[in-house]
CSV table of C-alpha atoms in Angstrom, one decimal:
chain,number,residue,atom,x,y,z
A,186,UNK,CA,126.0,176.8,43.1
A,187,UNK,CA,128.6,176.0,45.5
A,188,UNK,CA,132.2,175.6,44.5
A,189,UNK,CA,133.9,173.1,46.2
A,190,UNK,CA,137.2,173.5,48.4
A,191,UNK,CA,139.0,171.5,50.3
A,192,UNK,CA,137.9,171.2,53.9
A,193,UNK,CA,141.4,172.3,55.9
A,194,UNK,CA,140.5,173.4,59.1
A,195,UNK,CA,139.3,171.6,62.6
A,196,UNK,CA,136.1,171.1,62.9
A,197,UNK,CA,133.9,174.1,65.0
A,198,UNK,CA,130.4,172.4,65.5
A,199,UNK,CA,128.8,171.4,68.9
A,200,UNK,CA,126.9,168.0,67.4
A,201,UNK,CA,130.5,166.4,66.8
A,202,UNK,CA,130.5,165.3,70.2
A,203,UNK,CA,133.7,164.0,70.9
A,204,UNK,CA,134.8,164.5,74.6
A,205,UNK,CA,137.5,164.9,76.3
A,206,UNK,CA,137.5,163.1,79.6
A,207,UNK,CA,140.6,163.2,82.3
A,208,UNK,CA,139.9,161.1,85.3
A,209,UNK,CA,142.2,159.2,87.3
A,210,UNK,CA,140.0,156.9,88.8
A,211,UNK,CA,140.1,153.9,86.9
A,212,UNK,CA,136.7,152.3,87.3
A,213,UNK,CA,134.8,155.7,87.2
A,214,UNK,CA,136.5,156.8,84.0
A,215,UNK,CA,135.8,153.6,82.4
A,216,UNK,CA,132.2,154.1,83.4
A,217,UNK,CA,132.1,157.5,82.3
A,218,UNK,CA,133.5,156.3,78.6
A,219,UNK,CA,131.1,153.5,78.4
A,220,UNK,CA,128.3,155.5,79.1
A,221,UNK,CA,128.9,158.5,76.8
A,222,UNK,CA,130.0,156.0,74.1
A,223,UNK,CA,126.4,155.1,74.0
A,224,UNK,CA,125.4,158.5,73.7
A,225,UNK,CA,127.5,158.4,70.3
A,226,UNK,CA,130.1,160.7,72.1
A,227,UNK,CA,133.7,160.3,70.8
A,228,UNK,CA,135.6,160.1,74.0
A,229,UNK,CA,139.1,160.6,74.3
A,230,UNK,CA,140.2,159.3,78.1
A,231,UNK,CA,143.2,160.5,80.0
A,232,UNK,CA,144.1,160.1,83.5
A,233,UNK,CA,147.0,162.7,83.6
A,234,UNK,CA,146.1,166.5,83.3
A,235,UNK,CA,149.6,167.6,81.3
A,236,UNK,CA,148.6,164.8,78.9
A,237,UNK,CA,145.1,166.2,78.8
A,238,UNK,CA,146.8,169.6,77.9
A,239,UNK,CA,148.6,168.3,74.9
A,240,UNK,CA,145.2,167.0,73.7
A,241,UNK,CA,143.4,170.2,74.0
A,242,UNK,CA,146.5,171.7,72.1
A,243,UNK,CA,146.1,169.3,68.7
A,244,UNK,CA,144.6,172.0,66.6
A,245,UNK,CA,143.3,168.7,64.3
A,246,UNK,CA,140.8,167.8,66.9
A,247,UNK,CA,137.7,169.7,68.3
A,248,UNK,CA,136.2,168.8,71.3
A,249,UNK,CA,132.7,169.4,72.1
A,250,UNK,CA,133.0,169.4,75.6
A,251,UNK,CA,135.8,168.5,78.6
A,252,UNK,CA,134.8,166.8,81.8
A,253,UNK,CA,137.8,167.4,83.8
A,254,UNK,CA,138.8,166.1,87.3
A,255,UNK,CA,139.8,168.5,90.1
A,256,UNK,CA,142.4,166.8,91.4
A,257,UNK,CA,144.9,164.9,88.9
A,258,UNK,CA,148.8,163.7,88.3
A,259,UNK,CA,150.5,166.7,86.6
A,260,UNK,CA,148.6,169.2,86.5
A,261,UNK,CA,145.4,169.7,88.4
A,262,UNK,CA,141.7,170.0,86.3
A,263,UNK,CA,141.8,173.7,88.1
A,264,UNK,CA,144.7,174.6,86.3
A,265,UNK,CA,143.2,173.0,83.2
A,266,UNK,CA,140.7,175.0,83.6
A,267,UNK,CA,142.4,178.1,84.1
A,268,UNK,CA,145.0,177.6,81.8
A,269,UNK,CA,142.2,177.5,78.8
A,270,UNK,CA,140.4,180.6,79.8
A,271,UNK,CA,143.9,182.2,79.5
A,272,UNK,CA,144.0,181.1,76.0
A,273,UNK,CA,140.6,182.4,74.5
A,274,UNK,CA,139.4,178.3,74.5
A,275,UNK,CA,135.5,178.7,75.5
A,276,UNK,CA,135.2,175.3,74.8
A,277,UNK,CA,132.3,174.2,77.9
A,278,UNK,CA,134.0,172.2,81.0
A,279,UNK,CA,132.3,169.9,83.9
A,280,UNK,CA,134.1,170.0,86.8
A,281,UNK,CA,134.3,166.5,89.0
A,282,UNK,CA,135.4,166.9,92.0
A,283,UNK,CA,134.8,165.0,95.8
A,284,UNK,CA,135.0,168.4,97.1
A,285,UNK,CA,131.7,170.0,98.4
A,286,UNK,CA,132.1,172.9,100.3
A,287,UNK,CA,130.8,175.9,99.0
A,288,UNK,CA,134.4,177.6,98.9
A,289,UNK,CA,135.7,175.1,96.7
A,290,UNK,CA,132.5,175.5,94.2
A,291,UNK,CA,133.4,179.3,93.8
A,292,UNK,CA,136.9,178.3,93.2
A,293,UNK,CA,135.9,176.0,90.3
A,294,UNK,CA,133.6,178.2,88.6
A,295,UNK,CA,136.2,181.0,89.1
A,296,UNK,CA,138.6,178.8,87.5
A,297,UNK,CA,136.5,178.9,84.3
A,298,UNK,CA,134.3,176.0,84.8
A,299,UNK,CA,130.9,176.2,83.3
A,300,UNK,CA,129.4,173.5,85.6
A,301,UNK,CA,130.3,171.2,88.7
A,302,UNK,CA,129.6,167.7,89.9
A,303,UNK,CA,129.8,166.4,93.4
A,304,UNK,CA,131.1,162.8,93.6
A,305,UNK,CA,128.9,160.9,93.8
A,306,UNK,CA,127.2,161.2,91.0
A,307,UNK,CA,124.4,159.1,89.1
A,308,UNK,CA,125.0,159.2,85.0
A,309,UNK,CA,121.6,160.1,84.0
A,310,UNK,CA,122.4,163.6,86.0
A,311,UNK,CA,126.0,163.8,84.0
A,312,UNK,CA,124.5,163.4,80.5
A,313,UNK,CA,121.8,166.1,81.6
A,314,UNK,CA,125.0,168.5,82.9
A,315,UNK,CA,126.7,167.8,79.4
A,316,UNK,CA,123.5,168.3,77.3
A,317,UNK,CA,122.7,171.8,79.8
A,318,UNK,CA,126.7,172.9,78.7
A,319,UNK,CA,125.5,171.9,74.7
A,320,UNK,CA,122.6,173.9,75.0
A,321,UNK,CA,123.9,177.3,76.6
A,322,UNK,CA,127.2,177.1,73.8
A,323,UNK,CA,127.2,179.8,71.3
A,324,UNK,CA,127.2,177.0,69.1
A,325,UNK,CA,124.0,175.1,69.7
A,326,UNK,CA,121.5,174.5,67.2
A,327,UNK,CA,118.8,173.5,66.2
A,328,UNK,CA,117.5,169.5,66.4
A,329,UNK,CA,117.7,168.4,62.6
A,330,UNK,CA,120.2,169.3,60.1
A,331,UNK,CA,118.8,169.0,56.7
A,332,UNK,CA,121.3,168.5,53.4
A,333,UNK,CA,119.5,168.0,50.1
A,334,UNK,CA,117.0,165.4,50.8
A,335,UNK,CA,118.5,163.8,54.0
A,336,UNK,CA,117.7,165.1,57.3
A,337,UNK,CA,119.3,164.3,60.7
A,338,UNK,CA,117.3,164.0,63.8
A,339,UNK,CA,119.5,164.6,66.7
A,340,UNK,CA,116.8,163.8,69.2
A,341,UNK,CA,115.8,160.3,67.2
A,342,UNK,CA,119.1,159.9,66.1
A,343,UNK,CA,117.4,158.9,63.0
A,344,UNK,CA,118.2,159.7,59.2
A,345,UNK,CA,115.2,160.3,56.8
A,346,UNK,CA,115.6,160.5,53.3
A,347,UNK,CA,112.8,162.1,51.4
A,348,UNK,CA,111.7,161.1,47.6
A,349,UNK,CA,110.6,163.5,44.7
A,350,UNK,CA,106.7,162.1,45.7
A,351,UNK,CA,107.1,163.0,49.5
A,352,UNK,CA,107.5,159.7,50.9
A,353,UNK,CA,110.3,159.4,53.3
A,354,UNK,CA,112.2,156.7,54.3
A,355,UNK,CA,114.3,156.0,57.6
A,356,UNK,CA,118.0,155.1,56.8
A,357,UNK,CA,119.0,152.6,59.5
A,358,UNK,CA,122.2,153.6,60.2
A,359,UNK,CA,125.4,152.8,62.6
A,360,UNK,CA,126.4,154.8,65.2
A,361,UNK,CA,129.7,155.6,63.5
A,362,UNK,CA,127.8,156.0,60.3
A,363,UNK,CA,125.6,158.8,61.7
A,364,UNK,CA,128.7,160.5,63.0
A,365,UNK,CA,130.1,160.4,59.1
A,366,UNK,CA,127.3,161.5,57.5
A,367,UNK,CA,127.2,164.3,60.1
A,368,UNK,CA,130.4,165.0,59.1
A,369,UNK,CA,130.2,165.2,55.8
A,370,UNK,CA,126.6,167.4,56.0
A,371,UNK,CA,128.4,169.5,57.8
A,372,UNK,CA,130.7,170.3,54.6
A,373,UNK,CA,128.6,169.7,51.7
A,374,UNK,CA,130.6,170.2,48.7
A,375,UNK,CA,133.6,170.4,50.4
A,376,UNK,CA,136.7,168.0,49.8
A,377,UNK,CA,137.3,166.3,53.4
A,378,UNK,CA,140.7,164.1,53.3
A,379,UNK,CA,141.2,160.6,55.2
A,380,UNK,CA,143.2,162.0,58.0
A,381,UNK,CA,140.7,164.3,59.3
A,382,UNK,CA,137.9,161.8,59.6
A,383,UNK,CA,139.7,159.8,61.4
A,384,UNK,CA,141.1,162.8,63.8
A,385,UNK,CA,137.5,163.5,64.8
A,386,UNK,CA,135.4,160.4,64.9
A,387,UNK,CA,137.8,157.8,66.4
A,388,UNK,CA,139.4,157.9,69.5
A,389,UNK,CA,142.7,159.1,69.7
A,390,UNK,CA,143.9,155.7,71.2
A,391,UNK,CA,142.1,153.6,69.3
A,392,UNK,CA,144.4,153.7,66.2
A,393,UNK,CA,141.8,152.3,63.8
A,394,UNK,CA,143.5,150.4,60.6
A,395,UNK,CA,144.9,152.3,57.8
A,396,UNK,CA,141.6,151.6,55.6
A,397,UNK,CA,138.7,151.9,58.0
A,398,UNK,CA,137.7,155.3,56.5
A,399,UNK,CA,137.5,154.0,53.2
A,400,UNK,CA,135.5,151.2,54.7
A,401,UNK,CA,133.3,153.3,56.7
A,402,UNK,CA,132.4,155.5,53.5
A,403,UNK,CA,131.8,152.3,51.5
A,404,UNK,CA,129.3,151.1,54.0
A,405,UNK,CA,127.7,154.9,53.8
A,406,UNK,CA,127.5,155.6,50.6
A,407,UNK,CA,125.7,152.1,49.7
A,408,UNK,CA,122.8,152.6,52.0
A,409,UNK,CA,122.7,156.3,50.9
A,410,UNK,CA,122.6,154.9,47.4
A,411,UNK,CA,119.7,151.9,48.1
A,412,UNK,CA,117.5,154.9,50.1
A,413,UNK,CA,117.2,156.5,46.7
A,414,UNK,CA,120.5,159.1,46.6
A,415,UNK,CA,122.4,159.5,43.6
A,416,UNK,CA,126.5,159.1,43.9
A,417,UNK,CA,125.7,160.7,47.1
A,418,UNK,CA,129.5,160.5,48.7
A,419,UNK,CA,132.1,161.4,45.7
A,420,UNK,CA,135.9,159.3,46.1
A,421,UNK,CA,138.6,162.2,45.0
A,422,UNK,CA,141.8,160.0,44.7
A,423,UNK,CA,144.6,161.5,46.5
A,424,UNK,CA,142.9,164.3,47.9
A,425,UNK,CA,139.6,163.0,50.0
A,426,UNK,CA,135.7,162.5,49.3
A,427,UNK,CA,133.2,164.9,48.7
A,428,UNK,CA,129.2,164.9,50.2
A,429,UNK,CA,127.3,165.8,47.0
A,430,UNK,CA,123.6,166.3,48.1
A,431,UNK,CA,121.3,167.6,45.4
A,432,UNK,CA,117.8,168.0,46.6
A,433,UNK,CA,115.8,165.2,45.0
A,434,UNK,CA,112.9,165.5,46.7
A,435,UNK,CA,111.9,167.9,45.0
């Protein structure tokens, strides 16, 4: 049986996916955001590289991957680049750049970059350069993540909940939802507080109300409960909540 413990340390998984993206190009950053939103990607946008840098620093927030521009206000994606390498950071970075030559493609992938993309650039080839960079990580995994008698389908981005007679059911859930429950699967048995859900599933500047964590688990926990779980998500007053998967399918 697992003991529980309180969950005190950033999160280290690759199917978080939350993004950092610094581009200083209004209208293709916005389009970037939007796009990867859909994806279920928590982006955090910034169009100044020293600002990026004190993102990357917040040891409360993992990022999955960073799309960084070459050439930004303060300091430059290269030296973004390079200045994370020279910390140990592995974590997977795009390069964006209008430069082409071939020089400047050594540069970048000297600098530490995993990958590079030309401006230009269509959006179905930048979600197949992110999901390449997911992929080759250390971290990647397999499709599904099964807790108890739920199972995640990262390639549906379905939930299915399985009964004691076999029959499963599809939980239809939000996108914000799914990224919860991921969560929480994540760290079965393990006390998560308020303050780091909302570090790693909203946006740094979206400053979401004071109770939209609470409401978030409310909405989660009843359609776990109507698909057939029992107390599935546990409220531990003062300290955080608690995923408490048993397998009942079987």
């Amino acid at each position: 049986m697992l003991t529980s413990q309180i969950y005190n340390e950033p999160l280290t998984t690759q199917f978080d996916m939350r993004v950092l993206l610094v581009e200083d190009e209004p209208d293709l950053g916005a389009a970037i955001k939007r796009t990867l939103n859909q994806e279920k990607y928590v982006v955090d946008w910034v169009t100044d590289g020293t600002e990026a840098w004190a993102y990357l620093e917040n040891r409360w927030t993992h990022y999955t991957l960073a799309i960084l521009d070459w050439m930004l206000p303060g300091m430059s994606g290269l030296e973004l680049c390079q200045r994370l390498r020279k910390n140990n950071n592995p974590l997977p970075v795009l390069m964006l750049t209008a430069k082409d030559r071939m020089e400047d493609k050594v540069a970048g992938l000297d600098a530490g970059a995993d990958d590079y993309l030309v401006k230009p650039f269509g959006m179905a080839e930048l979600l197949a350069r992110l999901r390449a960079l997911q992929r080759r990580s250390p971290h990647f995994q397999a499709k599904e993540l099964t807790v108890g008698n739920l199972t995640l389908d990262y390639s549906s981005s379905a939930v299915v909940s399985q009964n004691a007679s076999g029959g499963k059911q599809v939980i239809p859930l939000t996108n914000k939802e799914f990224q919860l429950l991921e969560y929480f699967m994540k760290h079965p048995n393990q006390i998560v507080t308020t303050e780091q859900i909302r570090n790693q599933l909203w946006e740094v500047s979206a400053e979401p109300a004071s109770n939209v964590v609470a409401a978030q688990v409310r909405l989660l926990r009843r359609k776990l409960t109507n698909s057939g779980c029992t107390n599935p998500i546990e409220t531990l007053h003062g300290m955080g909540y608690r995923l408490n998967l048993s397998d009942e399918s079987k």
